[in-house]
Short mmCIF file of C-alpha atoms in Angstrom, two decimals:
data_model
loop_
_atom_site.label_atom_id
_atom_site.label_comp_id
_atom_site.label_asym_id
_atom_site.label_seq_id
_atom_site.Cartn_x
_atom_site.Cartn_y
_atom_site.Cartn_z
CA UNK U 1 -35.81 33.76 63.83
CA UNK U 2 -32.41 32.97 63.07
CA UNK U 3 -30.89 29.78 63.51
CA UNK U 4 -27.34 28.58 64.31
CA UNK U 5 -25.14 25.48 65.33
CA UNK U 6 -22.71 26.16 67.74
CA UNK U 7 -19.99 23.90 69.69
CA UNK U 8 -20.42 20.24 69.85
CA UNK U 9 -23.53 20.44 67.34
CA UNK U 10 -21.32 22.03 64.42
CA UNK U 11 -18.59 19.70 65.01
CA UNK U 12 -20.97 16.85 64.92
CA UNK U 13 -22.48 18.04 61.40
CA UNK U 14 -18.98 18.83 59.90
CA UNK U 15 -17.94 15.22 60.91
CA UNK U 16 -21.02 13.59 59.23
CA UNK U 17 -20.61 15.88 55.96
CA UNK U 18 -16.96 14.74 55.98
CA UNK U 19 -17.73 11.24 56.62
CA UNK U 20 -20.54 11.02 53.68
CA UNK U 21 -17.86 12.39 51.32
CA UNK U 22 -15.29 9.97 52.47
CA UNK U 23 -17.74 7.37 51.92
CA UNK U 24 -18.96 8.54 48.57
CA UNK U 25 -15.24 8.96 47.51
CA UNK U 26 -14.54 5.48 49.02
CA UNK U 27 -17.49 4.02 47.06
CA UNK U 28 -16.37 5.27 43.82
CA UNK U 29 -12.65 3.90 44.40
CA UNK U 30 -14.17 0.80 44.92
CA UNK U 31 -15.95 0.23 41.59
CA UNK U 32 -16.37 -2.43 40.45
CA UNK U 33 -17.46 -4.65 43.49
CA UNK U 34 -18.90 -7.32 41.13
CA UNK U 35 -19.05 -8.84 37.96
CA UNK U 36 -19.59 -6.41 34.84
CA UNK U 37 -21.87 -7.31 31.64
CA UNK U 38 -20.66 -6.78 28.23
CA UNK U 39 -23.57 -7.07 25.91
CA UNK U 40 -22.58 -8.15 22.30
CA UNK U 41 -25.39 -8.15 20.00
CA UNK U 42 -24.18 -10.89 17.75
CA UNK U 43 -24.00 -14.94 18.30
CA UNK U 44 -21.25 -16.39 20.26
CA UNK U 45 -18.32 -17.61 18.34
CA UNK U 46 -18.91 -14.62 15.77
CA UNK U 47 -16.22 -11.92 15.06
CA UNK U 48 -17.80 -9.35 17.34
CA UNK U 49 -17.90 -11.76 19.92
CA UNK U 50 -14.51 -12.95 19.71
CA UNK U 51 -12.97 -9.25 19.96
CA UNK U 52 -15.45 -8.93 23.04
CA UNK U 53 -14.35 -11.79 24.87
CA UNK U 54 -10.70 -11.25 24.48
CA UNK U 55 -11.22 -7.61 25.55
CA UNK U 56 -13.13 -8.64 28.58
CA UNK U 57 -10.54 -10.93 29.69
CA UNK U 58 -7.67 -8.08 29.33
CA UNK U 59 -9.93 -5.27 30.89
CA UNK U 60 -10.63 -7.71 34.15
CA UNK U 61 -7.03 -7.49 34.98
CA UNK U 62 -7.23 -3.76 35.65
CA UNK U 63 -10.88 -3.87 37.08
CA UNK U 64 -10.17 -6.69 39.27
CA UNK U 65 -13.71 -8.05 38.62
CA UNK U 66 -14.87 -10.48 35.93
CA UNK U 67 -16.70 -9.15 32.79
CA UNK U 68 -19.32 -11.50 31.68
CA UNK U 69 -20.10 -11.42 27.91
CA UNK U 70 -23.90 -11.69 27.44
CA UNK U 71 -24.99 -12.35 23.65
CA UNK U 72 -28.24 -10.68 22.91
CA UNK U 73 -29.03 -11.31 19.19
CA UNK U 74 -31.64 -10.14 16.74
CA UNK U 75 -32.70 -7.09 14.62
CA UNK U 76 -29.49 -6.32 13.33
CA UNK U 77 -27.97 -5.53 16.66
CA UNK U 78 -30.77 -2.96 17.69
CA UNK U 79 -32.40 -5.44 20.56
CA UNK U 80 -28.75 -5.60 22.08
CA UNK U 81 -28.45 -1.79 21.88
CA UNK U 82 -31.82 -0.95 22.99
CA UNK U 83 -31.65 -3.42 26.23
CA UNK U 84 -28.19 -1.44 27.30
CA UNK U 85 -29.77 1.85 26.66
CA UNK U 86 -32.58 1.09 29.09
CA UNK U 87 -30.42 -0.69 31.65
CA UNK U 88 -29.51 0.63 35.17
CA UNK U 89 -26.70 3.22 34.69
CA UNK U 90 -24.64 1.68 37.65
CA UNK U 91 -21.54 0.66 35.72
CA UNK U 92 -22.49 -2.93 35.42
CA UNK U 93 -23.87 -2.94 32.00
CA UNK U 94 -22.01 -1.96 28.89
CA UNK U 95 -22.56 -2.91 25.03
CA UNK U 96 -19.73 -3.41 22.52
CA UNK U 97 -21.30 -2.88 18.85
CA UNK U 98 -19.79 -2.35 15.49
CA UNK U 99 -20.74 -0.08 12.58
CA UNK U 100 -24.40 -0.94 13.00
CA UNK U 101 -24.65 1.56 15.92
CA UNK U 102 -24.10 4.07 12.92
CA UNK U 103 -26.42 2.49 10.23
CA UNK U 104 -29.45 1.74 12.21
CA UNK U 105 -31.06 4.88 12.09
CA UNK U 106 -30.96 5.03 8.43
CA UNK U 107 -31.84 1.23 8.34
CA UNK U 108 -34.71 1.19 10.96
CA UNK U 109 -37.97 3.41 10.55
CA UNK U 110 -38.71 2.92 14.32
CA UNK U 111 -35.64 2.71 16.47
CA UNK U 112 -36.02 2.29 20.23
CA UNK U 113 -32.98 4.57 21.04
CA UNK U 114 -30.62 7.29 19.71
CA UNK U 115 -27.29 6.31 19.32
CA UNK U 116 -26.10 9.89 19.72
CA UNK U 117 -28.07 10.62 22.92
CA UNK U 118 -28.85 7.59 24.82
CA UNK U 119 -25.48 6.42 25.53
CA UNK U 120 -22.47 7.10 27.43
CA UNK U 121 -19.21 6.69 25.26
CA UNK U 122 -16.38 4.85 26.45
CA UNK U 123 -14.04 4.21 23.46
CA UNK U 124 -13.03 2.56 20.43
CA UNK U 125 -11.33 -0.77 20.51
CA UNK U 126 -9.99 -2.16 17.27
CA UNK U 127 -10.37 -1.94 13.55
CA UNK U 128 -11.36 -4.95 11.50
CA UNK U 129 -10.36 -4.78 7.61
CA UNK U 130 -12.57 -6.24 4.98
CA UNK U 131 -11.59 -8.36 2.12
CA UNK U 132 -13.13 -8.84 -1.27
CA UNK U 133 -13.41 -12.25 -2.14
CA UNK U 134 -14.47 -14.31 -5.19
CA UNK U 135 -15.33 -17.91 -5.38
CA UNK U 136 -12.35 -19.97 -6.04
CA UNK U 137 -12.91 -20.73 -9.90
CA UNK U 138 -14.40 -17.05 -10.56
CA UNK U 139 -12.78 -15.89 -14.00
CA UNK U 140 -10.94 -12.89 -12.96
CA UNK U 141 -7.26 -13.65 -11.60
CA UNK U 142 -6.80 -10.41 -10.24
CA UNK U 143 -8.32 -7.01 -8.80
CA UNK U 144 -7.91 -5.03 -11.94
CA UNK U 145 -9.37 -7.82 -14.35
CA UNK U 146 -12.17 -8.20 -11.51
CA UNK U 147 -13.09 -4.65 -11.70
CA UNK U 148 -13.58 -4.77 -15.49
CA UNK U 149 -15.47 -8.22 -15.27
CA UNK U 150 -17.86 -6.72 -12.76
CA UNK U 151 -18.55 -3.82 -14.45
CA UNK U 152 -19.46 -6.02 -17.66
CA UNK U 153 -21.32 -8.85 -15.93
CA UNK U 154 -23.52 -6.58 -13.71
CA UNK U 155 -26.51 -8.61 -12.11
CA UNK U 156 -25.29 -11.65 -13.69
CA UNK U 157 -22.74 -11.55 -10.59
CA UNK U 158 -24.19 -12.94 -7.31
CA UNK U 159 -23.07 -10.70 -4.38
CA UNK U 160 -23.51 -12.58 -1.00
CA UNK U 161 -24.07 -10.61 2.27
CA UNK U 162 -24.48 -11.65 6.28
CA UNK U 163 -28.09 -10.04 6.09
CA UNK U 164 -29.61 -6.48 6.60
CA UNK U 165 -27.16 -4.00 8.59
CA UNK U 166 -24.14 -6.10 8.34
CA UNK U 167 -20.85 -4.68 7.15
CA UNK U 168 -20.71 -7.09 4.67
CA UNK U 169 -24.08 -5.63 3.03
CA UNK U 170 -22.36 -1.88 3.49
CA UNK U 171 -19.36 -2.97 1.89
CA UNK U 172 -21.35 -4.49 -1.08
CA UNK U 173 -23.31 -1.37 -1.41
CA UNK U 174 -20.09 0.69 -1.63
CA UNK U 175 -18.56 -1.52 -4.11
CA UNK U 176 -21.79 -1.43 -6.48
CA UNK U 177 -21.64 2.23 -5.97
CA UNK U 178 -17.92 2.76 -7.12
CA UNK U 179 -18.26 0.44 -9.65
CA UNK U 180 -21.61 2.06 -11.05
CA UNK U 181 -23.18 -1.26 -11.77
CA UNK U 182 -25.61 -3.64 -9.80
CA UNK U 183 -25.08 -7.06 -8.68
CA UNK U 184 -27.89 -9.49 -7.77
CA UNK U 185 -27.41 -9.49 -3.79
CA UNK U 186 -27.89 -12.66 -1.76
CA UNK U 187 -28.64 -12.09 1.79
CA UNK U 188 -27.90 -14.85 4.39
CA UNK U 189 -28.39 -15.13 8.14
CA UNK U 190 -25.02 -14.32 9.31
CA UNK U 191 -21.44 -14.24 8.24
CA UNK U 192 -21.07 -18.03 8.56
CA UNK U 193 -23.55 -19.27 6.09
CA UNK U 194 -22.67 -16.66 3.55
CA UNK U 195 -18.84 -17.38 3.56
CA UNK U 196 -20.12 -21.05 3.35
CA UNK U 197 -22.21 -20.23 -0.05
CA UNK U 198 -18.94 -18.65 -1.37
CA UNK U 199 -16.76 -21.65 -0.31
CA UNK U 200 -19.13 -23.78 -2.04
CA UNK U 201 -19.27 -21.88 -5.08
CA UNK U 202 -23.31 -21.06 -4.70
CA UNK U 203 -22.30 -17.26 -4.90
CA UNK U 204 -19.62 -15.27 -6.65
CA UNK U 205 -18.55 -12.49 -4.59
CA UNK U 206 -18.52 -11.72 -0.90
CA UNK U 207 -16.87 -8.84 1.29
CA UNK U 208 -16.14 -10.32 4.76
CA UNK U 209 -13.86 -9.18 7.59
CA UNK U 210 -10.39 -10.70 8.12
CA UNK U 211 -11.47 -12.40 11.38
CA UNK U 212 -13.29 -14.58 9.16
CA UNK U 213 -11.37 -15.01 5.65
CA UNK U 214 -7.69 -15.15 6.70
CA UNK U 215 -7.68 -18.99 7.39
CA UNK U 216 -9.40 -19.54 3.95
CA UNK U 217 -7.20 -16.95 1.90
CA UNK U 218 -4.18 -18.99 3.44
CA UNK U 219 -5.60 -22.21 2.48
CA UNK U 220 -6.17 -20.97 -1.01
CA UNK U 221 -9.86 -21.90 -0.70
CA UNK U 222 -10.96 -18.50 -2.39
CA UNK U 223 -9.88 -15.69 -4.77
CA UNK U 224 -8.63 -12.92 -2.90
CA UNK U 225 -8.93 -9.63 -4.87
CA UNK U 226 -7.88 -7.07 -2.33
CA UNK U 227 -8.40 -5.51 1.18
CA UNK U 228 -10.73 -2.38 1.87
CA UNK U 229 -8.44 -0.43 3.71
CA UNK U 230 -6.81 2.56 2.26
CA UNK U 231 -3.34 1.19 2.94
CA UNK U 232 -2.07 -2.58 2.79
CA UNK U 233 -2.29 -4.73 5.97
CA UNK U 234 0.34 -6.44 8.16
CA UNK U 235 -1.64 -9.74 8.22
CA UNK U 236 -1.85 -9.91 4.28
CA UNK U 237 0.98 -7.80 3.01
CA UNK U 238 0.83 -8.93 -0.59
CA UNK U 239 -2.99 -8.27 -1.06
CA UNK U 240 -3.49 -4.71 -3.12
CA UNK U 241 -6.01 -2.46 -1.57
CA UNK U 242 -9.31 -1.58 -3.37
CA UNK U 243 -8.05 2.00 -3.32
CA UNK U 244 -4.64 1.49 -5.06
CA UNK U 245 -6.22 -0.59 -7.93
CA UNK U 246 -8.69 1.79 -9.44
CA UNK U 247 -11.36 2.25 -6.92
CA UNK U 248 -10.05 5.64 -5.27
CA UNK U 249 -10.97 6.33 -1.62
CA UNK U 250 -12.71 2.99 -1.25
CA UNK U 251 -12.62 2.48 2.58
CA UNK U 252 -14.68 0.31 4.98
CA UNK U 253 -13.69 -1.58 8.17
CA UNK U 254 -15.42 -3.13 11.21
CA UNK U 255 -15.03 -0.75 13.86
CA UNK U 256 -15.92 -1.54 17.63
CA UNK U 257 -16.92 0.83 20.23
CA UNK U 258 -18.16 0.17 23.97
CA UNK U 259 -21.01 2.03 25.61
CA UNK U 260 -22.95 2.26 28.47
CA UNK U 261 -26.25 3.74 29.40
CA UNK U 262 -26.35 7.40 28.97
CA UNK U 263 -26.45 8.29 32.75
CA UNK U 264 -23.51 6.45 33.95
CA UNK U 265 -21.62 8.47 36.36
CA UNK U 266 -18.59 10.13 34.87
CA UNK U 267 -16.24 8.68 37.31
CA UNK U 268 -17.32 5.11 36.36
CA UNK U 269 -16.95 5.79 32.54
CA UNK U 270 -13.41 6.96 33.35
CA UNK U 271 -12.51 3.91 35.35
CA UNK U 272 -14.03 1.51 32.38
CA UNK U 273 -12.07 3.91 30.00
CA UNK U 274 -9.08 3.16 31.78
CA UNK U 275 -9.30 -0.53 31.60
CA UNK U 276 -10.18 -0.37 27.99
CA UNK U 277 -6.94 1.52 27.47
CA UNK U 278 -4.89 -0.90 29.49
CA UNK U 279 -6.22 -3.62 27.54
CA UNK U 280 -5.52 -2.35 24.23
CA UNK U 281 -1.67 -2.35 25.55
CA UNK U 282 -2.25 -5.86 26.89
CA UNK U 283 -0.03 -8.48 24.62
CA UNK U 284 -2.68 -11.16 25.22
CA UNK U 285 -5.23 -8.77 23.50
CA UNK U 286 -2.98 -7.00 20.81
CA UNK U 287 -1.37 -10.40 19.94
CA UNK U 288 -4.63 -12.04 19.32
CA UNK U 289 -6.14 -8.96 17.47
CA UNK U 290 -2.67 -9.34 15.24
CA UNK U 291 -3.79 -12.90 14.36
CA UNK U 292 -7.23 -12.21 13.27
CA UNK U 293 -5.91 -9.21 11.08
CA UNK U 294 -7.39 -6.59 13.46
CA UNK U 295 -5.45 -3.20 14.15
CA UNK U 296 -5.88 -1.24 17.51
CA UNK U 297 -7.13 2.30 17.22
CA UNK U 298 -5.09 5.32 17.68
CA UNK U 299 -4.93 6.65 21.36
CA UNK U 300 -7.40 9.63 20.16
CA UNK U 301 -9.92 6.96 19.29
CA UNK U 302 -9.82 5.20 22.43
CA UNK U 303 -11.53 8.03 24.16
CA UNK U 304 -15.28 8.77 25.01
CA UNK U 305 -14.76 11.66 22.63
CA UNK U 306 -12.89 9.86 20.11
CA UNK U 307 -15.75 7.45 19.80
CA UNK U 308 -18.60 9.77 19.78
CA UNK U 309 -16.89 12.02 17.28
CA UNK U 310 -16.62 9.04 14.92
CA UNK U 311 -19.91 7.73 15.43
CA UNK U 312 -21.52 10.86 14.14
CA UNK U 313 -19.18 10.88 11.15
CA UNK U 314 -20.12 7.10 10.30
CA UNK U 315 -23.95 8.20 10.49
CA UNK U 316 -23.39 11.01 8.10
CA UNK U 317 -21.49 8.70 5.78
CA UNK U 318 -23.68 5.86 5.56
CA UNK U 319 -27.20 7.39 6.12
CA UNK U 320 -27.42 9.05 2.81
CA UNK U 321 -26.15 6.12 0.93
CA UNK U 322 -28.75 3.76 2.70
CA UNK U 323 -31.68 5.75 1.97
CA UNK U 324 -30.64 6.18 -1.49
CA UNK U 325 -30.65 2.45 -2.00
CA UNK U 326 -33.81 2.33 -0.43
CA UNK U 327 -32.93 -0.48 2.21
CA UNK U 328 -34.94 -0.34 5.06
CA UNK U 329 -36.15 -2.79 8.22
CA UNK U 330 -39.58 -2.40 9.41
#
């Protein structure tokens, strides 16, 4: 037997459907209705934390709600990434992470998430160049002299880094591979103690990002040998690149991306991306990044697709090098 709705009944059904659609649209347009948590995998006051807090303040202007930074440290950033991957995909928990998203699959034998499948991509933020530094009294006076000296000294040179998975460790690995030599590496539990050791003369060499090193370079407390970008940077215009002084193609920088749990609704991701792109044009954000030597990424990298493509390329770049070096975390 067939069934039909006529007259008043039909109008009631259509009205109900229309109200439901309107309610859903209104709910989407209303997002967000409360504070949003931006999880940072590293300690408060560190380079990524500074980027996150400055970014959150700018994004809040577009979203109309505060962005609260939550520091979840440990295991090279994997604890924070795992937390966000498993968070409710409601648009109120996001992650900002650096190169560690790309290196974790090779560094960790057991990883609780897959960077390529367990996240919704929002976009990239800013690139921070690295600087190659020596202790103030290290013998070579410039980059060409350092290259010759490093090849001759080999493991007599001590190379500091900020620990397993840190970008300073990656930079050191790339430096040794480019020079065809091996240094004695000295890991520290973070950027601050590694830089302190260099300033105190306990180690010879360190790769570290401009957000940390520019004040010490300006105060003439270290030897600056060069920057790790292909082109010179505005913050240190007189500093040569490693690429131009003998290490062709040498490039590494700290890049930052924003992620949500994988099932975050597309309209929420689009809204968060809108706020991200607005922040990357906000003078309060761009000026602060310029002070730290950071550079806003091009428009094509500010998109979800841009971040996804870049992450895949970085996994492909660093995975083989890490596995060749035999560097693993249990």
